[in-house]
Amino acid sequence: GGTAMAPPPIFVCGMFRSGSTLVEQVLAGHSQVRAGGELGLLPTLVQTRLAPYPARMAQLGAADLAAIGQQYLAAASALRGDAARITDKRPDNYLHIGLIKTLFPDAKIVHTRRHPLDNGLSIYFLHLDPQLGYALDLADIGHHYREYQRLMAHWRSIYADDILDFDYDAFVRDPRPAVQRLLQFCGLPWEEGCMAFERVPGPVRTASVWQVRQPLYGHASGRWRHYTEHLDPLRQALGGSPVSAADAASR
């Protein structure tokens, strides 16, 4: 018979600055997993073989889709080395969950999320790539976040069993149960090495490089409280009312 098809990567996605680097480091602590980083494979397919996307998807038959899936897996397996699984942690792959599940029906998607105000503030402070135009304005970030939430609700309504919501704030408070849920979801046996996520070797090339190298810290969770008086544009764009300083302190 033919060679068995490689398992699809574990896709880690969500808003930028929502914990995807940390999740990948946890998974990379597992003996069966190699960290793939932010792979450009899906966005490249979207811009080339699948263009104009998504309209082109309707014209592709099962054989075309299988060939495209194989192309992706071949590129990913070159990076996987001798590990059984690889991660693809490009955050904005949340846009393409429908494509992922079409190409790889058994793919698992780890969706990272954190408090929207912390997340928005972190994006704003980071001055991400200017191509991410929304990242320069708090109201734009809030609007973008609402649209992202709408899209995730749509994907969840279709693929609920294959999307794990990984809550950054809960993880910071109590890592072990979050790691247990993550490994169980990915079909990986428990390994204590996954708890040593700040010591995983290998390059970290994302904006989170300085955070990942520290033992887990809680002060990024709830950081928005220090900026309450400046956050009304973000909060209103997220659909919430302005929060008074006293209310913020009590959260």
Coordinates of C-alpha atoms in Angstrom, one line a residue:
G1 CA 0.0 0.0 0.0
G2 CA 0.9 3.7 -0.2
T3 CA 2.6 5.6 2.6
A4 CA 0.2 6.7 5.3
M5 CA -0.7 10.4 5.1
A6 CA 1.1 12.5 7.6
P7 CA -1.1 13.9 10.3
P8 CA -2.1 17.6 9.8
P9 CA -0.3 20.2 11.9
I10 CA -1.8 21.4 15.1
F11 CA -3.0 24.8 14.1
V12 CA -2.7 27.6 16.8
C13 CA -4.4 30.8 15.9
G14 CA -6.3 33.8 17.2
M15 CA -5.8 37.5 17.5
F16 CA -2.2 38.7 17.5
R17 CA -0.8 39.0 21.0
S18 CA -3.3 36.5 22.4
G19 CA -0.9 33.8 23.6
S20 CA -0.1 31.7 20.5
T21 CA 3.6 31.8 21.1
L22 CA 3.1 30.5 24.6
V23 CA 0.9 27.7 23.5
E24 CA 3.4 26.7 20.9
Q25 CA 6.1 26.6 23.5
V26 CA 4.0 24.4 25.7
L27 CA 3.4 22.0 22.8
A28 CA 7.0 22.0 21.8
G29 CA 7.9 20.7 25.3
H30 CA 6.2 17.4 24.2
S31 CA 8.5 14.7 22.8
Q32 CA 6.1 14.1 19.9
V33 CA 5.8 17.8 18.7
R34 CA 8.1 20.1 16.8
A35 CA 7.4 23.8 16.8
G36 CA 6.8 25.0 13.2
G37 CA 6.4 28.7 14.0
E38 CA 4.4 31.0 11.9
L39 CA 4.2 29.1 8.6
G40 CA 3.4 31.0 5.5
L41 CA 2.0 27.9 3.7
L42 CA -1.7 28.6 4.0
P43 CA -1.6 32.3 3.1
T44 CA 0.6 31.5 0.2
L45 CA -1.9 28.9 -1.1
V46 CA -4.7 31.5 -0.7
Q47 CA -2.8 34.0 -2.8
T48 CA -1.7 31.5 -5.5
R49 CA -3.4 28.2 -6.2
L50 CA -6.6 29.2 -4.5
A51 CA -6.9 32.7 -5.9
P52 CA -9.3 34.4 -6.3
Y53 CA -10.1 33.1 -2.8
P54 CA -12.6 32.0 -1.6
A55 CA -14.6 32.0 -4.9
R56 CA -12.1 29.6 -6.5
M57 CA -12.9 26.9 -3.8
A58 CA -16.2 26.3 -5.5
Q59 CA -14.5 25.2 -8.7
L60 CA -12.1 22.7 -7.1
G61 CA -12.9 19.0 -7.0
A62 CA -11.9 16.5 -4.4
A63 CA -8.7 15.5 -6.3
D64 CA -7.6 19.2 -6.6
L65 CA -8.2 19.7 -2.8
A66 CA -6.3 16.4 -2.0
A67 CA -3.4 17.6 -4.1
I68 CA -3.3 21.0 -2.4
G69 CA -3.5 19.3 1.0
Q70 CA -0.6 17.0 0.0
Q71 CA 1.5 20.0 -1.1
Y72 CA 1.0 21.6 2.3
L73 CA 1.8 18.4 4.2
A74 CA 4.9 17.8 2.2
A75 CA 6.2 21.3 3.0
A76 CA 5.2 20.9 6.7
S77 CA 6.8 17.4 7.0
A78 CA 10.1 18.8 5.8
L79 CA 10.1 21.0 8.9
R80 CA 8.7 18.3 11.2
G81 CA 11.9 16.2 11.2
D82 CA 11.5 13.1 13.2
A83 CA 8.7 14.4 15.4
A84 CA 5.2 12.9 14.9
R85 CA 3.4 16.3 14.9
I86 CA 4.2 19.9 14.0
T87 CA 2.5 23.2 15.0
D88 CA 1.5 26.0 12.6
K89 CA 1.0 29.0 14.8
R90 CA 0.3 31.7 12.3
P91 CA -2.3 33.8 14.3
D92 CA -4.3 35.0 11.4
N93 CA -5.0 31.5 10.1
Y94 CA -8.2 32.0 12.1
L95 CA -9.4 33.6 8.9
H96 CA -9.0 30.3 7.1
I97 CA -10.4 27.7 9.5
G98 CA -13.0 26.7 6.8
L99 CA -10.1 26.1 4.4
I100 CA -8.1 24.1 7.0
K101 CA -11.1 21.9 7.8
T102 CA -11.8 21.4 4.0
L103 CA -8.2 20.3 3.3
F104 CA -7.7 18.4 6.6
P105 CA -11.1 17.2 8.0
D106 CA -9.4 15.9 11.2
A107 CA -7.3 19.0 11.9
K108 CA -7.3 20.3 15.5
I109 CA -7.4 24.1 16.0
V110 CA -6.2 25.7 19.2
H111 CA -7.8 29.2 19.4
T112 CA -5.9 31.5 21.8
R113 CA -7.8 34.3 23.4
R114 CA -7.4 36.7 26.3
H115 CA -9.2 39.6 27.9
P116 CA -10.2 41.9 24.9
L117 CA -8.9 45.1 26.6
D118 CA -5.5 43.5 27.4
N119 CA -5.4 42.0 23.9
G120 CA -6.2 45.4 22.2
L121 CA -3.8 47.3 24.4
S122 CA -1.0 44.8 23.7
I123 CA -1.6 45.2 19.9
Y124 CA -1.6 48.9 20.2
F125 CA 1.6 49.1 22.2
L126 CA 3.5 46.8 20.0
H127 CA 3.3 48.8 16.8
L128 CA 2.9 45.7 14.7
D129 CA 3.6 45.7 11.0
P130 CA 2.1 48.8 9.3
Q131 CA 0.3 46.5 6.9
L132 CA -2.0 45.7 9.9
G133 CA -3.6 49.2 9.6
Y134 CA -6.1 48.6 12.4
A135 CA -3.3 48.1 14.9
L136 CA -2.5 51.8 15.1
D137 CA -5.8 53.0 16.5
L138 CA -7.7 51.8 19.6
A139 CA -11.2 52.1 18.0
D140 CA -10.0 50.3 14.8
I141 CA -8.6 47.5 17.0
G142 CA -11.9 47.2 18.8
H143 CA -13.8 47.0 15.5
H144 CA -11.4 44.4 14.2
Y145 CA -11.8 42.4 17.4
R146 CA -15.6 42.4 17.0
E147 CA -15.4 41.1 13.5
Y148 CA -12.9 38.5 14.6
Q149 CA -15.3 37.4 17.3
R150 CA -18.1 37.1 14.8
L151 CA -16.0 35.0 12.5
M152 CA -14.9 32.7 15.4
A153 CA -18.5 32.2 16.4
H154 CA -19.3 31.1 12.9
W155 CA -16.4 28.6 12.8
R156 CA -17.4 27.3 16.2
S157 CA -21.0 26.7 15.1
I158 CA -19.7 24.4 12.3
Y159 CA -16.6 22.8 13.9
A160 CA -17.2 23.0 17.6
D161 CA -15.5 19.7 18.4
D162 CA -12.3 20.5 16.7
I163 CA -11.7 24.0 18.1
L164 CA -10.3 24.5 21.6
D165 CA -10.6 27.9 23.2
F166 CA -7.4 28.3 25.1
D167 CA -7.8 31.2 27.6
Y168 CA -4.5 33.0 28.2
D169 CA -5.7 34.6 31.4
A170 CA -6.9 31.3 32.9
F171 CA -3.6 29.7 31.9
V172 CA -1.6 32.4 33.6
R173 CA -3.6 31.9 36.8
D174 CA -3.3 28.1 36.8
P175 CA -1.2 26.6 34.0
R176 CA -1.5 22.8 34.8
P177 CA -5.2 22.2 34.1
A178 CA -4.9 24.4 30.9
V179 CA -2.0 22.3 29.7
Q180 CA -3.8 19.1 30.5
R181 CA -6.8 20.2 28.5
L182 CA -4.6 21.3 25.6
L183 CA -2.7 17.9 25.4
Q184 CA -5.9 15.9 25.7
F185 CA -7.5 17.9 22.9
C186 CA -4.5 17.4 20.6
G187 CA -4.5 13.6 21.3
L188 CA -1.2 13.7 23.1
P189 CA -0.3 11.8 26.3
W190 CA 0.6 13.9 29.3
E191 CA 4.3 14.8 29.6
E192 CA 5.6 16.9 32.5
G193 CA 8.1 18.5 30.1
C194 CA 5.2 20.6 28.7
M195 CA 5.1 22.5 32.0
A196 CA 8.7 23.8 31.5
F197 CA 7.5 26.0 28.6
E198 CA 9.8 28.9 29.5
R199 CA 12.9 26.6 29.1
V200 CA 12.1 25.2 25.6
P201 CA 15.2 25.6 23.4
G202 CA 15.0 27.0 19.9
P203 CA 14.6 30.4 18.4
V204 CA 11.5 32.5 19.1
R205 CA 11.2 35.0 16.3
T206 CA 8.0 36.7 17.2
A207 CA 7.2 39.8 19.2
S208 CA 6.8 37.7 22.3
V209 CA 10.4 36.7 22.4
W210 CA 11.2 38.5 25.7
Q211 CA 8.0 37.2 27.4
V212 CA 8.5 33.5 26.5
R213 CA 12.0 33.5 27.9
Q214 CA 10.7 34.5 31.4
P215 CA 9.0 32.2 33.8
L216 CA 5.2 32.7 33.5
Y217 CA 4.2 36.0 34.8
G218 CA 0.8 37.4 35.7
H219 CA 1.2 41.1 35.2
A220 CA 0.3 41.1 31.5
S221 CA -3.1 39.8 32.6
G222 CA -5.3 42.7 33.7
R223 CA -2.7 45.3 32.5
W224 CA -5.5 47.3 30.9
R225 CA -6.6 48.5 34.4
H226 CA -3.6 50.9 34.4
Y227 CA -4.9 52.6 31.3
T228 CA -8.6 52.9 32.1
E229 CA -9.0 56.5 31.2
H230 CA -7.5 56.1 27.8
L231 CA -9.4 53.0 26.8
D232 CA -12.9 54.3 26.1
P233 CA -12.4 54.2 22.2
L234 CA -11.4 50.6 22.4
R235 CA -14.2 49.7 24.9
Q236 CA -16.9 51.4 22.9
A237 CA -15.7 49.8 19.7
L238 CA -15.9 46.4 21.5
G239 CA -19.5 47.2 22.4
G240 CA -19.0 47.9 26.1
S241 CA -19.8 51.0 28.0
P242 CA -17.1 53.2 29.5
V243 CA -15.8 51.8 32.8
S244 CA -15.1 54.0 35.8
A245 CA -11.8 53.8 37.5
A246 CA -13.5 52.3 40.6
D247 CA -15.2 49.7 38.5
A248 CA -11.9 48.7 36.9
A249 CA -10.1 48.4 40.3
S250 CA -12.9 46.0 41.5
R251 CA -12.6 43.6 38.6

